[in-house]
Amino acid sequence: MNVAESLADWLRLTLIPGIGGRTQRKLLTAFGLPNAIFSAGRQALSAVAGDEAARLLLDTDNLPAVERALVWSEAPDQHLVCLADPEYPQALLQIPDPPTLLYVRGRLDLLNAAALAMIGSRNPTPQGIQNAQRFAAALAEAGLTITSGLALGIDAAAHRGALTASGNTVAFIGTGIDRIYPATNQQLAMQIAAKGSIISEFPLGTPPVAANFPRRNRLIAGLSLGALIVEATVDSGSLITARLASEQGREVFAIPGSIHSPQSRGCHRLIKQGAKLVETVQDVLDELHWKSAPAKPPSRSDSARDVPGLLHSMGFDPCSVDELANLNGLTAEVVSVMLLHLELDGQVASLPGGRYQRISQA
């Protein structure tokens, strides 16, 4: 059997309405690969999955949907990854309900890379957005892949932060992979697909359905070594992901905030329940026993000065990223990464309004 025929059988199995993941796994356990399921008789199928499931398996014609998915997978950097595929994320095999089939746009290597989930409020504070971007950039530079859900707010900020560093970021979505929600994140999705990966377990064309978003959260947690909640209210969906991460044996981290901010109360609740309180990137790396990847200084083509040179150019008056970029002949993205290093080293401080000030005399 060739690859296309094999994928057609996997698609045929997963595109039958009424045959969910639990039944699919039960059938695969009993019969092996999907082609063996469809070769089995009605009586054998009924004995494993029940009469109604046997009827659906043998009588459902979903060939048009199967063919659409196969055509989709023929495009560059668009992949179908089934449970039996060596590229399938091994971390997801450890969760109770791994998807039978994944639709992937972008890089396959990130499916089995060491990852950290970063999630939070869809309506974060400016400080929350800044924290998400900076932590994501630093953690990505340390060699971790940042996973999130492509939602507004903290999710989008985490993806953007990772894109300014290594670019290693994975977005799990709650729609079909050909549908981006929210639509305002279309451009961000294109950037992620180009540098990282977008993953969905839902069939092509699946619209935004409320129940699918908590479901995709188990994959964000499951692919990752741990989950860092940046900002969250007490009823935030991020706390669902944190709970799933804990249940799956993953680490849970939370950044504290003001006691007066509703956006911090979800994080404070998690900390009270045993989540690791995070003040610095190193707090996360230490808890994961992670050794950072070697630092990659900006290339000569991207920058005219090194980090100490940037620090010297700041003086001691507040200045913006754009001002520093113009002063040093760098891009804003390179300056942002350099400032991150300086901030983590305690040599500069971030100020309201996206400005920075040198605090080190060295």
Short mmCIF file of C-alpha atoms in Angstrom, two decimals:
data_model
loop_
_atom_site.label_atom_id
_atom_site.label_comp_id
_atom_site.label_asym_id
_atom_site.label_seq_id
_atom_site.Cartn_x
_atom_site.Cartn_y
_atom_site.Cartn_z
CA MET A 1 0.00 0.00 0.00
CA ASN A 2 1.43 3.43 -0.97
CA VAL A 3 1.43 6.52 1.26
CA ALA A 4 -1.58 8.14 -0.46
CA GLU A 5 -3.69 5.00 -0.03
CA SER A 6 -2.67 4.72 3.61
CA LEU A 7 -3.51 8.37 4.30
CA ALA A 8 -6.83 7.94 2.52
CA ASP A 9 -7.76 5.18 4.98
CA TRP A 10 -6.72 7.31 7.98
CA LEU A 11 -8.79 10.19 6.62
CA ARG A 12 -11.74 7.93 5.91
CA LEU A 13 -11.68 6.78 9.53
CA THR A 14 -11.37 10.23 11.07
CA LEU A 15 -13.88 11.96 8.77
CA ILE A 16 -16.88 9.79 9.70
CA PRO A 17 -19.32 11.88 11.76
CA GLY A 18 -20.22 10.05 14.93
CA ILE A 19 -16.97 8.05 15.17
CA GLY A 20 -14.97 9.98 17.76
CA GLY A 21 -11.42 9.62 18.97
CA ARG A 22 -12.20 7.05 21.66
CA THR A 23 -13.95 4.75 19.19
CA GLN A 24 -11.19 5.26 16.64
CA ARG A 25 -8.53 4.18 19.15
CA LYS A 26 -10.61 1.18 20.21
CA LEU A 27 -10.88 0.06 16.60
CA LEU A 28 -7.20 0.62 15.92
CA THR A 29 -6.29 -1.41 18.99
CA ALA A 30 -8.52 -4.27 17.87
CA PHE A 31 -7.75 -4.37 14.15
CA GLY A 32 -4.46 -2.52 13.62
CA LEU A 33 -4.26 -0.06 10.73
CA PRO A 34 -7.37 1.61 9.25
CA ASN A 35 -7.41 -0.54 6.10
CA ALA A 36 -7.87 -3.59 8.36
CA ILE A 37 -10.80 -1.87 10.07
CA PHE A 38 -12.60 -1.32 6.76
CA SER A 39 -11.81 -4.88 5.66
CA ALA A 40 -13.41 -6.35 8.79
CA GLY A 41 -16.96 -7.64 8.60
CA ARG A 42 -19.98 -5.95 10.14
CA GLN A 43 -20.19 -8.54 12.91
CA ALA A 44 -16.55 -8.07 13.91
CA LEU A 45 -16.91 -4.29 13.94
CA SER A 46 -20.11 -4.50 15.98
CA ALA A 47 -18.39 -6.69 18.55
CA VAL A 48 -15.73 -4.02 19.11
CA ALA A 49 -17.57 -0.72 18.65
CA GLY A 50 -21.29 -1.48 18.60
CA ASP A 51 -23.90 -1.81 15.86
CA GLU A 52 -24.28 1.91 15.16
CA ALA A 53 -20.53 2.43 14.79
CA ALA A 54 -20.33 -0.59 12.46
CA ARG A 55 -23.11 0.87 10.32
CA LEU A 56 -21.37 4.26 10.13
CA LEU A 57 -18.03 2.69 9.26
CA LEU A 58 -19.38 0.58 6.42
CA ASP A 59 -22.13 2.82 5.04
CA THR A 60 -20.73 6.37 5.24
CA ASP A 61 -19.49 7.84 1.96
CA ASN A 62 -16.96 10.54 2.81
CA LEU A 63 -14.79 10.19 -0.30
CA PRO A 64 -15.16 13.87 -1.35
CA ALA A 65 -13.89 15.03 2.06
CA VAL A 66 -11.04 12.51 1.90
CA GLU A 67 -10.02 13.73 -1.53
CA ARG A 68 -10.11 17.39 -0.44
CA ALA A 69 -7.77 16.64 2.45
CA LEU A 70 -5.38 14.68 0.23
CA VAL A 71 -5.26 17.56 -2.26
CA TRP A 72 -4.62 19.98 0.63
CA SER A 73 -1.68 17.84 1.80
CA GLU A 74 -0.03 17.99 -1.62
CA ALA A 75 0.79 21.69 -1.21
CA PRO A 76 4.28 22.64 0.05
CA ASP A 77 4.69 22.54 3.84
CA GLN A 78 1.21 21.07 4.38
CA HIS A 79 1.17 17.68 6.04
CA LEU A 80 -1.13 14.94 7.35
CA VAL A 81 0.41 13.16 10.34
CA CYS A 82 -1.31 10.02 11.66
CA LEU A 83 -0.74 8.04 14.85
CA ALA A 84 1.46 5.54 13.04
CA ASP A 85 3.65 8.23 11.47
CA PRO A 86 7.21 8.51 12.86
CA GLU A 87 6.76 12.30 12.76
CA TYR A 88 3.79 12.11 15.16
CA PRO A 89 4.50 14.06 18.40
CA GLN A 90 5.67 11.47 20.90
CA ALA A 91 4.64 13.72 23.81
CA LEU A 92 1.00 13.53 22.68
CA LEU A 93 1.10 9.74 22.91
CA GLN A 94 1.39 10.22 26.69
CA ILE A 95 -1.96 12.01 27.04
CA PRO A 96 -5.23 10.07 27.53
CA ASP A 97 -6.78 11.07 24.18
CA PRO A 98 -4.18 11.71 21.47
CA PRO A 99 -5.64 12.81 18.11
CA THR A 100 -5.73 10.09 15.48
CA LEU A 101 -4.72 12.53 12.75
CA LEU A 102 -3.09 15.97 12.72
CA TYR A 103 -3.16 18.62 10.01
CA VAL A 104 0.13 20.56 10.03
CA ARG A 105 1.23 23.70 8.20
CA GLY A 106 4.93 24.47 8.46
CA ARG A 107 7.81 22.59 10.03
CA LEU A 108 7.42 18.96 11.08
CA ASP A 109 10.59 18.95 13.20
CA LEU A 110 8.90 21.12 15.86
CA LEU A 111 6.37 18.36 16.58
CA ASN A 112 9.02 16.55 18.60
CA ALA A 113 11.04 19.50 19.88
CA ALA A 114 11.29 20.44 23.57
CA ALA A 115 8.49 22.96 24.10
CA LEU A 116 6.94 25.26 26.68
CA ALA A 117 3.33 26.43 26.54
CA MET A 118 2.70 30.15 27.09
CA ILE A 119 -0.90 31.20 27.52
CA GLY A 120 -3.06 33.82 29.17
CA SER A 121 -5.78 36.41 28.91
CA ARG A 122 -7.34 37.55 25.65
CA ASN A 123 -7.58 41.03 27.21
CA PRO A 124 -4.19 41.49 28.86
CA THR A 125 -2.63 44.60 30.32
CA PRO A 126 0.19 46.32 28.39
CA GLN A 127 2.61 44.87 30.95
CA GLY A 128 1.20 41.41 30.32
CA ILE A 129 1.80 41.71 26.58
CA GLN A 130 5.33 42.93 27.20
CA ASN A 131 6.02 40.07 29.63
CA ALA A 132 4.69 37.51 27.17
CA GLN A 133 6.79 38.81 24.29
CA ARG A 134 9.97 39.11 26.32
CA PHE A 135 9.70 35.78 28.10
CA ALA A 136 8.83 34.02 24.83
CA ALA A 137 11.79 35.58 23.03
CA ALA A 138 14.21 34.65 25.80
CA LEU A 139 12.88 31.10 26.16
CA ALA A 140 12.99 30.59 22.40
CA GLU A 141 16.56 31.85 22.34
CA ALA A 142 17.34 29.34 25.10
CA GLY A 143 16.29 26.59 22.69
CA LEU A 144 12.68 25.92 23.70
CA THR A 145 9.78 25.91 21.25
CA ILE A 146 6.91 28.14 22.36
CA THR A 147 3.43 26.62 22.04
CA SER A 148 0.19 28.56 22.31
CA GLY A 149 -3.27 28.87 20.80
CA LEU A 150 -3.12 31.79 18.32
CA ALA A 151 -5.76 33.63 20.37
CA LEU A 152 -5.82 37.38 20.88
CA GLY A 153 -3.80 38.80 23.75
CA ILE A 154 -1.16 36.73 25.53
CA ASP A 155 -1.20 33.87 23.00
CA ALA A 156 -0.46 36.19 20.09
CA ALA A 157 2.19 38.06 22.08
CA ALA A 158 3.95 34.80 22.96
CA HIS A 159 4.01 33.71 19.31
CA ARG A 160 5.36 37.12 18.27
CA GLY A 161 8.06 37.01 20.92
CA ALA A 162 9.26 33.61 19.73
CA LEU A 163 9.23 34.81 16.12
CA THR A 164 11.65 37.63 17.00
CA ALA A 165 14.11 35.07 18.36
CA SER A 166 14.55 31.53 16.97
CA GLY A 167 11.15 31.51 15.27
CA ASN A 168 10.39 28.15 16.92
CA THR A 169 6.72 28.39 17.81
CA VAL A 170 3.72 26.07 17.41
CA ALA A 171 0.12 27.27 17.26
CA PHE A 172 -2.66 24.79 18.03
CA ILE A 173 -5.97 26.01 16.62
CA GLY A 174 -9.57 25.10 17.34
CA THR A 175 -10.77 25.29 13.73
CA GLY A 176 -9.92 23.51 10.53
CA ILE A 177 -6.38 24.33 9.47
CA ASP A 178 -7.75 26.23 6.49
CA ARG A 179 -9.70 28.55 8.81
CA ILE A 180 -7.85 31.07 10.98
CA TYR A 181 -9.65 32.44 14.03
CA PRO A 182 -9.67 35.23 14.96
CA ALA A 183 -9.36 36.71 11.48
CA THR A 184 -7.25 39.57 12.86
CA ASN A 185 -4.44 37.04 13.42
CA GLN A 186 -4.23 36.05 9.73
CA GLN A 187 -0.90 37.83 9.24
CA LEU A 188 0.53 36.33 12.41
CA ALA A 189 -0.61 32.88 11.27
CA MET A 190 1.25 33.33 7.98
CA GLN A 191 4.43 34.23 9.88
CA ILE A 192 4.07 31.19 12.14
CA ALA A 193 3.49 28.87 9.18
CA ALA A 194 6.64 30.26 7.53
CA LYS A 195 8.93 29.92 10.56
CA GLY A 196 7.15 27.48 12.88
CA SER A 197 4.06 25.26 12.73
CA ILE A 198 0.28 25.50 12.89
CA ILE A 199 -1.54 22.33 13.97
CA SER A 200 -5.19 21.27 14.02
CA GLU A 201 -6.92 17.98 14.75
CA PHE A 202 -10.17 19.20 13.16
CA PRO A 203 -11.25 18.47 9.56
CA LEU A 204 -10.80 21.08 6.85
CA GLY A 205 -13.50 23.71 6.93
CA THR A 206 -14.33 23.29 10.64
CA PRO A 207 -15.64 26.71 11.79
CA PRO A 208 -15.01 28.30 15.20
CA VAL A 209 -17.05 26.22 17.67
CA ALA A 210 -16.80 27.12 21.35
CA ALA A 211 -16.37 23.52 22.53
CA ASN A 212 -13.34 22.97 20.28
CA PHE A 213 -11.12 25.56 21.95
CA PRO A 214 -10.95 23.92 25.40
CA ARG A 215 -10.38 20.65 23.53
CA ARG A 216 -7.34 21.99 21.66
CA ASN A 217 -5.94 23.20 25.02
CA ARG A 218 -5.05 19.61 25.96
CA LEU A 219 -2.72 19.54 22.93
CA ILE A 220 -1.02 22.81 23.88
CA ALA A 221 -0.32 21.33 27.30
CA GLY A 222 0.41 17.84 26.04
CA LEU A 223 3.12 18.83 23.58
CA SER A 224 4.96 20.86 26.21
CA LEU A 225 7.28 20.28 29.16
CA GLY A 226 5.24 22.79 31.11
CA ALA A 227 2.80 25.68 30.87
CA LEU A 228 3.56 29.30 31.78
CA ILE A 229 0.48 31.41 32.49
CA VAL A 230 1.36 35.07 32.01
CA GLU A 231 -1.91 36.79 32.95
CA ALA A 232 -5.34 35.29 33.58
CA THR A 233 -8.60 36.05 35.31
CA VAL A 234 -10.07 33.42 37.62
CA ASP A 235 -12.47 32.25 34.88
CA SER A 236 -9.90 32.29 32.06
CA GLY A 237 -9.63 29.34 29.70
CA SER A 238 -5.91 29.43 30.44
CA LEU A 239 -6.64 27.84 33.79
CA ILE A 240 -8.15 24.88 31.91
CA THR A 241 -4.83 24.45 30.11
CA ALA A 242 -2.97 24.77 33.41
CA ARG A 243 -5.16 22.05 34.95
CA LEU A 244 -4.65 19.78 31.95
CA ALA A 245 -0.89 20.35 32.13
CA SER A 246 -0.88 19.37 35.80
CA GLU A 247 -3.02 16.29 35.14
CA GLN A 248 -0.63 15.28 32.35
CA GLY A 249 2.35 15.54 34.71
CA ARG A 250 3.68 18.76 33.19
CA GLU A 251 5.11 21.69 35.16
CA VAL A 252 2.86 24.71 35.78
CA PHE A 253 4.32 28.23 36.06
CA ALA A 254 2.63 31.56 36.74
CA ILE A 255 3.79 35.18 36.70
CA PRO A 256 2.38 37.18 39.65
CA GLY A 257 0.98 40.68 39.29
CA SER A 258 -0.80 43.41 41.17
CA ILE A 259 -3.23 42.30 43.87
CA HIS A 260 -5.60 44.92 42.47
CA SER A 261 -5.62 43.57 38.90
CA PRO A 262 -8.32 41.05 37.86
CA GLN A 263 -5.88 39.87 35.18
CA SER A 264 -3.52 38.62 37.90
CA ARG A 265 -5.97 36.76 40.09
CA GLY A 266 -5.96 33.60 38.00
CA CYS A 267 -2.15 33.45 38.26
CA HIS A 268 -2.31 34.07 42.01
CA ARG A 269 -4.83 31.25 42.39
CA LEU A 270 -2.50 28.88 40.51
CA ILE A 271 0.44 29.89 42.70
CA LYS A 272 -1.65 29.19 45.81
CA GLN A 273 -2.40 25.76 44.34
CA GLY A 274 1.28 24.98 43.87
CA ALA A 275 2.29 26.53 40.55
CA LYS A 276 5.88 27.75 40.36
CA LEU A 277 6.05 31.53 40.91
CA VAL A 278 8.03 33.03 38.04
CA GLU A 279 9.91 36.33 38.20
CA THR A 280 12.63 35.67 35.64
CA VAL A 281 13.23 33.44 32.64
CA GLN A 282 15.86 31.61 34.67
CA ASP A 283 13.14 30.51 37.13
CA VAL A 284 11.56 28.51 34.30
CA LEU A 285 14.82 27.14 32.94
CA ASP A 286 15.99 26.04 36.39
CA GLU A 287 12.74 24.23 37.15
CA LEU A 288 12.96 22.40 33.82
CA HIS A 289 16.67 21.65 34.39
CA TRP A 290 17.19 23.20 30.98
CA LYS A 291 20.58 24.23 29.65
CA SER A 292 20.24 27.19 27.35
CA ALA A 293 21.34 26.93 23.76
CA PRO A 294 24.48 28.91 22.93
CA ALA A 295 23.66 32.56 22.43
CA LYS A 296 23.51 33.70 18.80
CA PRO A 297 24.80 37.26 18.51
CA PRO A 298 23.32 39.45 15.80
CA SER A 299 25.09 38.92 12.48
CA ARG A 300 27.33 41.59 10.98
CA SER A 301 24.75 42.06 8.24
CA ASP A 302 22.07 42.84 10.83
CA SER A 303 23.98 45.02 13.22
CA ALA A 304 26.85 47.42 13.41
CA ARG A 305 27.46 47.07 17.15
CA ASP A 306 27.33 44.38 19.83
CA VAL A 307 25.25 44.42 23.02
CA PRO A 308 27.82 46.45 25.05
CA GLY A 309 27.86 48.93 22.19
CA LEU A 310 24.09 49.29 22.34
CA LEU A 311 24.28 49.82 26.10
CA HIS A 312 26.89 52.55 25.68
CA SER A 313 24.76 54.31 23.08
CA MET A 314 21.79 54.55 25.46
CA GLY A 315 23.29 57.05 27.86
CA PHE A 316 21.08 57.35 30.93
CA ASP A 317 17.99 59.02 29.50
CA PRO A 318 14.86 56.99 28.61
CA CYS A 319 14.75 56.02 24.95
CA SER A 320 12.62 53.92 22.62
CA VAL A 321 13.45 50.86 20.52
CA ASP A 322 13.09 52.88 17.34
CA GLU A 323 15.47 55.57 18.63
CA LEU A 324 18.08 52.96 19.48
CA ALA A 325 17.58 51.21 16.15
CA ASN A 326 18.15 54.45 14.24
CA LEU A 327 21.12 55.39 16.41
CA ASN A 328 22.88 52.04 15.95
CA GLY A 329 21.84 51.21 12.41
CA LEU A 330 19.92 48.10 13.50
CA THR A 331 16.44 46.73 12.94
CA ALA A 332 13.88 47.11 15.70
CA GLU A 333 13.72 43.30 16.01
CA VAL A 334 17.47 43.00 16.66
CA VAL A 335 17.38 45.86 19.19
CA SER A 336 14.46 44.22 21.01
CA VAL A 337 16.41 40.98 21.43
CA MET A 338 19.53 42.86 22.62
CA LEU A 339 17.47 44.87 25.12
CA LEU A 340 16.01 41.63 26.41
CA HIS A 341 19.48 40.34 27.25
CA LEU A 342 20.37 43.62 28.94
CA GLU A 343 17.14 43.61 30.95
CA LEU A 344 17.66 40.03 32.09
CA ASP A 345 21.21 40.98 33.12
CA GLY A 346 19.85 43.86 35.20
CA GLN A 347 21.54 46.54 33.08
CA VAL A 348 18.42 48.23 31.68
CA ALA A 349 14.85 48.64 32.89
CA SER A 350 11.68 48.81 30.81
CA LEU A 351 9.48 51.83 31.38
CA PRO A 352 5.82 52.56 30.57
CA GLY A 353 5.20 53.47 26.96
CA GLY A 354 7.73 51.03 25.53
CA ARG A 355 10.79 53.04 26.61
CA TYR A 356 13.99 51.81 28.25
CA GLN A 357 16.53 53.27 30.65
CA ARG A 358 20.05 52.24 31.47
CA ILE A 359 20.50 51.44 35.19
CA SER A 360 24.00 49.97 35.12
CA GLN A 361 27.07 52.19 35.47
CA ALA A 362 29.32 49.60 33.77
#
